[in-house]
CSV table of N, CA, C and O in Angstrom, one decimal:
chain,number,residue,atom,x,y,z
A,18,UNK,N,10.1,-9.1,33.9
A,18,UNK,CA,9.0,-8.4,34.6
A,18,UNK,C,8.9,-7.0,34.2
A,18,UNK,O,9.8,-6.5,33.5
A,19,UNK,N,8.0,-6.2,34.8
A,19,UNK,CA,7.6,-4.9,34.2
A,19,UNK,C,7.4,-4.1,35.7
A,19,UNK,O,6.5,-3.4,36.1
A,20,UNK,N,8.3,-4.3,36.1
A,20,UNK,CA,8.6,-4.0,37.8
A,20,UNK,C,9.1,-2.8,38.0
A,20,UNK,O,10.0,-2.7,37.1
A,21,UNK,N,9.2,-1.8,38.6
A,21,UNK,CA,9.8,-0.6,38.9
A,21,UNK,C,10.7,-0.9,39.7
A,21,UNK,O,10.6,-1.7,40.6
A,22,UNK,N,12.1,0.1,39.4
A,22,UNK,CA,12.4,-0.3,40.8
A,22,UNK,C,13.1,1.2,41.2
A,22,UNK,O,13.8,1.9,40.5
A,23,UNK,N,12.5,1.4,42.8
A,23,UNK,CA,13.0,2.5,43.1
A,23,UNK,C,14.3,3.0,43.9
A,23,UNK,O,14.8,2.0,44.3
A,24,UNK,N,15.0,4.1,44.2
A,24,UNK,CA,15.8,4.5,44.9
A,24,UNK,C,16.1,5.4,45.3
A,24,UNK,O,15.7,6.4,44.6
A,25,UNK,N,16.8,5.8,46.6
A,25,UNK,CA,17.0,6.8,47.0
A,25,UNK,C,17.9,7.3,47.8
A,25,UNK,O,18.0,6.7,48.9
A,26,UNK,N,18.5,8.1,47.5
A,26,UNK,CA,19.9,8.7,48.3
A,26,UNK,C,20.0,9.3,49.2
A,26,UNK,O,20.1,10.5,48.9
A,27,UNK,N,20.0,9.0,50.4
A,27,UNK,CA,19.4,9.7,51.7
A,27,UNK,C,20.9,10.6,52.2
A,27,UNK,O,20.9,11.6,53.0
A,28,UNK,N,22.0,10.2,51.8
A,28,UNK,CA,22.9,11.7,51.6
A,28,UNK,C,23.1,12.6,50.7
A,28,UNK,O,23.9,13.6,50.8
A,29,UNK,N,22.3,12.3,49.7
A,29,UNK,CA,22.6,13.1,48.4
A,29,UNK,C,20.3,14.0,48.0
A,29,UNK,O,19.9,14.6,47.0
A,30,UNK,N,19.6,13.6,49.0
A,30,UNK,CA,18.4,13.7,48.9
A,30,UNK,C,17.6,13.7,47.7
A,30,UNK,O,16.7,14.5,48.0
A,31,UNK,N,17.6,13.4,47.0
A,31,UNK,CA,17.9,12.4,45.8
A,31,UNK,C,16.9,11.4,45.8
A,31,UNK,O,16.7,10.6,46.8
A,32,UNK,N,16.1,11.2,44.5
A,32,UNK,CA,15.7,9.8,44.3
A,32,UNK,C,15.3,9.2,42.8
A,32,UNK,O,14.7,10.1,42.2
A,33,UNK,N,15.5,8.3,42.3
A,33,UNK,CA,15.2,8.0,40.8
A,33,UNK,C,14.4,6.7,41.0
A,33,UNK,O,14.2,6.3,42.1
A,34,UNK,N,14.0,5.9,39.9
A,34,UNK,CA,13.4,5.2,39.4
A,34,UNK,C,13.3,4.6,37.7
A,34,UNK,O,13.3,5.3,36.7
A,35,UNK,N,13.3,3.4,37.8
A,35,UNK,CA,13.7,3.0,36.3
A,35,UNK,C,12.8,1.6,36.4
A,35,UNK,O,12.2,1.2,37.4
A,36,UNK,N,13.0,0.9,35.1
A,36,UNK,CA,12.3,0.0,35.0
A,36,UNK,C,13.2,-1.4,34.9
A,36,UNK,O,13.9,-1.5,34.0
A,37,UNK,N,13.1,-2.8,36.1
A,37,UNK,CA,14.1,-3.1,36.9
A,37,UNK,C,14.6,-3.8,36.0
A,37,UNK,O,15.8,-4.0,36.2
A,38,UNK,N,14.3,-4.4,34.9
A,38,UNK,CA,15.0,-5.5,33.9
A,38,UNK,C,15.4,-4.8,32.9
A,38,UNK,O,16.0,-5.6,32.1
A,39,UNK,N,15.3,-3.7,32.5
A,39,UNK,CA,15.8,-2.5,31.4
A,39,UNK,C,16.3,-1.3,31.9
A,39,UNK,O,15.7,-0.3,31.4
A,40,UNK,N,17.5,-1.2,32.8
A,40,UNK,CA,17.8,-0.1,33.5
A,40,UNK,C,18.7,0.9,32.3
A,40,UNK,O,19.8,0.4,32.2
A,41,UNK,N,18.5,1.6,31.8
A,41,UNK,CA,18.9,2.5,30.6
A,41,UNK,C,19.6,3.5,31.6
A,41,UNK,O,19.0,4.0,32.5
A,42,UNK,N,21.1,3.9,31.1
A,42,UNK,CA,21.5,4.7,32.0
A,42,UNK,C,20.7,6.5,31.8
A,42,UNK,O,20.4,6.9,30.6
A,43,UNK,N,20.6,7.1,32.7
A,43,UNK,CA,19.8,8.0,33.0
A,43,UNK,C,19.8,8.6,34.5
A,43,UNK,O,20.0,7.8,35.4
A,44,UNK,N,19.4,9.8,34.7
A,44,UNK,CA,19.0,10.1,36.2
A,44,UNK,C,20.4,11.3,37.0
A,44,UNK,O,21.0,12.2,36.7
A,45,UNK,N,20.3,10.4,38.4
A,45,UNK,CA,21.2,11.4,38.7
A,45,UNK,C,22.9,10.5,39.0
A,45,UNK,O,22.8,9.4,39.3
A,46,UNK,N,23.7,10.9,39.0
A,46,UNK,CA,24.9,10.0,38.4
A,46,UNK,C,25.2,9.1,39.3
A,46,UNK,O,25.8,8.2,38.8
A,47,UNK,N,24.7,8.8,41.0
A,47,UNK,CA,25.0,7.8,41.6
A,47,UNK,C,24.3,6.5,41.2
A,47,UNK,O,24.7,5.4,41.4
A,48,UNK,N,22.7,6.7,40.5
A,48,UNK,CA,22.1,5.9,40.2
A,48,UNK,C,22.8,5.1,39.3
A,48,UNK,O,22.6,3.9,39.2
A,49,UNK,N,23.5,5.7,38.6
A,49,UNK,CA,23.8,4.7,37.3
A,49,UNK,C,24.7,3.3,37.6
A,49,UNK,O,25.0,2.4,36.8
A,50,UNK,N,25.2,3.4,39.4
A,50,UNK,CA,25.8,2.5,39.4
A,50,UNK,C,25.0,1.7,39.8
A,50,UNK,O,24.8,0.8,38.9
A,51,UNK,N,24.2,1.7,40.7
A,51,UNK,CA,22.5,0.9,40.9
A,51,UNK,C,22.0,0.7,39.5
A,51,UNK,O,21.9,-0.5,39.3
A,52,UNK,N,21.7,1.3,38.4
A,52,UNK,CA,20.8,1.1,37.1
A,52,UNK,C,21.9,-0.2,36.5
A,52,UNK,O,21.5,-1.2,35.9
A,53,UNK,N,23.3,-0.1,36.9
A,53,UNK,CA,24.3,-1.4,36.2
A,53,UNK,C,24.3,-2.0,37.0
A,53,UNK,O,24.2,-3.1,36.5
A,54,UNK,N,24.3,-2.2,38.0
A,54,UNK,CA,24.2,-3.7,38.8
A,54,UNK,C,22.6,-4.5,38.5
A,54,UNK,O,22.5,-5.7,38.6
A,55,UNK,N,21.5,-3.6,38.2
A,55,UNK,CA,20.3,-4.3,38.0
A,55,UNK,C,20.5,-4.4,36.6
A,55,UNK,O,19.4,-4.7,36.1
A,56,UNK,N,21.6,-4.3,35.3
A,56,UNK,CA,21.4,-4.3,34.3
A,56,UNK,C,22.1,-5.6,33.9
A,56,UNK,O,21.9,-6.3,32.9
A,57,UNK,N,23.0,-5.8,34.7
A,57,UNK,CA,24.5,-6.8,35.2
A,57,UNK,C,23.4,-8.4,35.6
A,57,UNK,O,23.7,-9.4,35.1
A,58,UNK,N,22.3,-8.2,36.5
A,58,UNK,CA,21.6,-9.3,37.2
A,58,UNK,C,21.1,-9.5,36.2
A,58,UNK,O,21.7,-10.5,35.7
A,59,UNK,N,20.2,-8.9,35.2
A,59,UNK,CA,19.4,-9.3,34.0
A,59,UNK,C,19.2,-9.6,32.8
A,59,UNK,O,18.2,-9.9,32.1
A,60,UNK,N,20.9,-9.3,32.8
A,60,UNK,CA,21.8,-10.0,31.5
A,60,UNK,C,22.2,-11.5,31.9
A,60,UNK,O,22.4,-12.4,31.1
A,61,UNK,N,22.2,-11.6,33.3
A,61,UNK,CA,22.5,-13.3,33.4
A,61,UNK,C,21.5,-13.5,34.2
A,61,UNK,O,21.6,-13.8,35.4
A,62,UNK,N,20.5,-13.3,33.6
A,62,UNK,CA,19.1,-14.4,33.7
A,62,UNK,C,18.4,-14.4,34.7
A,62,UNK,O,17.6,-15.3,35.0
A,63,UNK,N,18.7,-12.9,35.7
A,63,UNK,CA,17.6,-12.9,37.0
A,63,UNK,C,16.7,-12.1,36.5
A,63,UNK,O,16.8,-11.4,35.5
A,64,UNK,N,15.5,-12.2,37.4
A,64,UNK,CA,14.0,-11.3,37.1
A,64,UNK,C,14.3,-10.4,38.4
A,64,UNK,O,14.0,-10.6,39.6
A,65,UNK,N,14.9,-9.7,37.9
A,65,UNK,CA,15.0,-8.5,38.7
A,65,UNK,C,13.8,-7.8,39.2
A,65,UNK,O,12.8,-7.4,38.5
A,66,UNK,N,13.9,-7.8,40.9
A,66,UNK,CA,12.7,-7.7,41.6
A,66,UNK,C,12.2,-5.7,41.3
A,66,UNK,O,12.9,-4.7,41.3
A,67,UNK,N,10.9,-5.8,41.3
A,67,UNK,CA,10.8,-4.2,41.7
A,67,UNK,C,10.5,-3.5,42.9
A,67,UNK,O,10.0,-4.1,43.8
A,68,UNK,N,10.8,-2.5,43.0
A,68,UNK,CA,10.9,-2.6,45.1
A,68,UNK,C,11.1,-1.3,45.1
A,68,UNK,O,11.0,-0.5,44.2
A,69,UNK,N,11.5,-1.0,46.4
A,69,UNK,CA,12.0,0.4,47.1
A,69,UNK,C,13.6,0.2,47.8
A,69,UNK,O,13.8,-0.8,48.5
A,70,UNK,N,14.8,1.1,47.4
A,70,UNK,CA,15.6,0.6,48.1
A,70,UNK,C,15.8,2.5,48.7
A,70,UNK,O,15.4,3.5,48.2
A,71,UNK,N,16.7,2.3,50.0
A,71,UNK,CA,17.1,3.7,50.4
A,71,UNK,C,18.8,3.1,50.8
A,71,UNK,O,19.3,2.1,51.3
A,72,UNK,N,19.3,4.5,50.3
A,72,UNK,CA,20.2,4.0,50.4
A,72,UNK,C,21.4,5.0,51.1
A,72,UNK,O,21.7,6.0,50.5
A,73,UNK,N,22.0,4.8,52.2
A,73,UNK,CA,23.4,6.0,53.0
A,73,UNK,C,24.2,5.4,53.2
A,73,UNK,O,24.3,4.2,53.0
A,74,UNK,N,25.2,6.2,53.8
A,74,UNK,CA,26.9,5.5,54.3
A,74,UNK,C,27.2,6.4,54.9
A,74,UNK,O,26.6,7.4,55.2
A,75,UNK,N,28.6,5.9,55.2
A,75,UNK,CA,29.5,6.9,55.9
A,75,UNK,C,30.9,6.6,55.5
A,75,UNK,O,31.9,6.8,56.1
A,76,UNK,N,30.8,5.7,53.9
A,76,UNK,CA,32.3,6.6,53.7
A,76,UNK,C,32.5,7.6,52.7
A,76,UNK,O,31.5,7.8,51.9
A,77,UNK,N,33.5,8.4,52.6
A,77,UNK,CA,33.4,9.6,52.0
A,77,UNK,C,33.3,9.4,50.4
A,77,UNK,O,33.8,8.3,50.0
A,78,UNK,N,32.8,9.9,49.8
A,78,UNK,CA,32.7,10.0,48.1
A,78,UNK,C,34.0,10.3,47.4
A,78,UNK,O,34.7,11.0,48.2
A,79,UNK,N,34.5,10.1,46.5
A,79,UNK,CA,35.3,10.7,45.5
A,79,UNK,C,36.7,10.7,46.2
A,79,UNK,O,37.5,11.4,45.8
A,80,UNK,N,36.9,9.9,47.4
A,80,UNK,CA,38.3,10.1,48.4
A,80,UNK,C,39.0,8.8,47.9
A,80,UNK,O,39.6,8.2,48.8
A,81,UNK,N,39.0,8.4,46.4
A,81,UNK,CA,39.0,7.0,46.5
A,81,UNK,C,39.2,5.6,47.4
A,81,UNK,O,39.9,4.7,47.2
A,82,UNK,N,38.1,5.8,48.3
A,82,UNK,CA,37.9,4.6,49.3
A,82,UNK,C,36.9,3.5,48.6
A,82,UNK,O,36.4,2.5,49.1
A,83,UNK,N,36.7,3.7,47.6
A,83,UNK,CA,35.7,2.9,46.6
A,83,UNK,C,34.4,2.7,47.0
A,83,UNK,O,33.9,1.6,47.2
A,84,UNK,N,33.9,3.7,47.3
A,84,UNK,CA,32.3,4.2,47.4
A,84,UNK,C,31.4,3.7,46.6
A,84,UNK,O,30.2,3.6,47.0
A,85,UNK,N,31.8,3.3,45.5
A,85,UNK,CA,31.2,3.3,44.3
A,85,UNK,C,30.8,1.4,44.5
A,85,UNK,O,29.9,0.8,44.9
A,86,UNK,N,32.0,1.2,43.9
A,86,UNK,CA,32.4,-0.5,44.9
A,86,UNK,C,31.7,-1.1,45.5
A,86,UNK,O,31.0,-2.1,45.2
A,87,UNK,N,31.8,-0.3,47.0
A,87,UNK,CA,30.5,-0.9,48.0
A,87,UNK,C,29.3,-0.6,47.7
A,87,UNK,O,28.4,-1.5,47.9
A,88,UNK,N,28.8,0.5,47.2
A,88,UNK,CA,27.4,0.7,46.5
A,88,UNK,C,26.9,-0.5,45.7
A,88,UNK,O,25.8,-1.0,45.9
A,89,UNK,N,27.9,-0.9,44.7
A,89,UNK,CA,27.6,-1.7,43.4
A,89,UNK,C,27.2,-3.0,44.1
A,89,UNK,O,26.2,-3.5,43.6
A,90,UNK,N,27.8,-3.9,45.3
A,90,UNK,CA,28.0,-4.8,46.1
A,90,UNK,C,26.7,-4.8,47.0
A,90,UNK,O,26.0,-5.8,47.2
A,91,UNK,N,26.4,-3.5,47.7
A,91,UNK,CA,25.6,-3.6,48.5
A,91,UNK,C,24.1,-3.7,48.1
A,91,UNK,O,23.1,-4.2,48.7
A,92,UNK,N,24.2,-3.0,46.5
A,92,UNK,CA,22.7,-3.1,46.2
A,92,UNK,C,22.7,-4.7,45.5
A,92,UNK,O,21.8,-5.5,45.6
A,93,UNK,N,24.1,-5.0,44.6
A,93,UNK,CA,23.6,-6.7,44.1
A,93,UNK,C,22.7,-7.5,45.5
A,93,UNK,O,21.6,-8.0,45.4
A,94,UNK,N,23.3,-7.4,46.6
A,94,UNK,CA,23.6,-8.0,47.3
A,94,UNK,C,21.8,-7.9,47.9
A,94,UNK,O,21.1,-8.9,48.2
A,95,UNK,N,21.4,-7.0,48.0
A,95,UNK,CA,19.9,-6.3,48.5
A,95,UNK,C,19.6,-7.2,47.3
A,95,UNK,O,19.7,-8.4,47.4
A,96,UNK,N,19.2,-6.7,46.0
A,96,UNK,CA,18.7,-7.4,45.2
A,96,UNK,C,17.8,-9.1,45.1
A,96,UNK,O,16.7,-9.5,45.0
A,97,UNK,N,19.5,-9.5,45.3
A,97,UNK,CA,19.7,-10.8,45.3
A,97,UNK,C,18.8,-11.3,47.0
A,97,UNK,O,18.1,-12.3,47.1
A,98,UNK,N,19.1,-10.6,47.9
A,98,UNK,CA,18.0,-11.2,49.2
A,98,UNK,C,16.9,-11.0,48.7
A,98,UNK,O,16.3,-12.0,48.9
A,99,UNK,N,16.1,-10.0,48.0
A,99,UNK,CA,15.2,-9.8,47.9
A,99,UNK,C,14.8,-10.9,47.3
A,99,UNK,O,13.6,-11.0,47.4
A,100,UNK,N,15.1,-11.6,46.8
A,100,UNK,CA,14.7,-12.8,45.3
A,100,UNK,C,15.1,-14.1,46.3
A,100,UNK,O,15.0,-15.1,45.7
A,101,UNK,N,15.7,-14.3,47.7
A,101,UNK,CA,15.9,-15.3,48.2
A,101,UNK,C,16.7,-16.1,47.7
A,101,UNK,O,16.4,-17.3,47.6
A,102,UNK,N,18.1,-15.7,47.0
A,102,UNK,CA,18.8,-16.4,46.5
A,102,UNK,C,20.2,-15.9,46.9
A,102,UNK,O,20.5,-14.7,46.8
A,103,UNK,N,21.0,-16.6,47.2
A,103,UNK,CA,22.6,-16.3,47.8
A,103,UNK,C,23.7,-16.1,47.0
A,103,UNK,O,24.0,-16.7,46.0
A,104,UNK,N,24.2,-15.3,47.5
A,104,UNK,CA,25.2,-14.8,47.1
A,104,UNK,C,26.8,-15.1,46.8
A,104,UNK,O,27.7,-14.7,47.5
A,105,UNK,N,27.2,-16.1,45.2
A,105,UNK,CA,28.1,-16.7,45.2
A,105,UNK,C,28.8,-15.8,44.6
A,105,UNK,O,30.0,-16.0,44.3
């Protein structure tokens, strides 16, 4: 599809956007783990939805508590409800 898909960093205030089935790394550097998880879905054969995601936490960044980890996890996982399909 030719879907946008948006995002936004609501602790870093921040927001990018890319195109959801060709996520080309680019933007500002948290995105890129979002731009690979929708690049990850669309190499194995999902139509990556276009949408609005926002996104915060509360664990610390760069403290290695794997911030990054749960990001990558939390947005497959958004993704994947969005398309009504579960999560194996």
């Amino acid at each position: 599809g030719g879907a946008t898909l948006s995002v936004a960093a609501l602790d870093f205030d921040e927001s990018d956007a890319f195109p959801a089935t060709s996520p080309a790394r680019g933007g500002p550097s948290w995105s890129n783990y979002v731009r690979g998880v929708a690049d990850e879905l669309a190499k194995s054969g999902i139509d990556v939805p276009g949408g609005e995601l926002a996104i915060a936490g509360s664990l610390a960044k760069g403290t290695g508590l794997s911030s990054s980890a749960s990001l990558e996890v939390a947005v497959a996982t958004a993704l994947l409800h969005a398309l009504g399909t579960a999560w194996d």
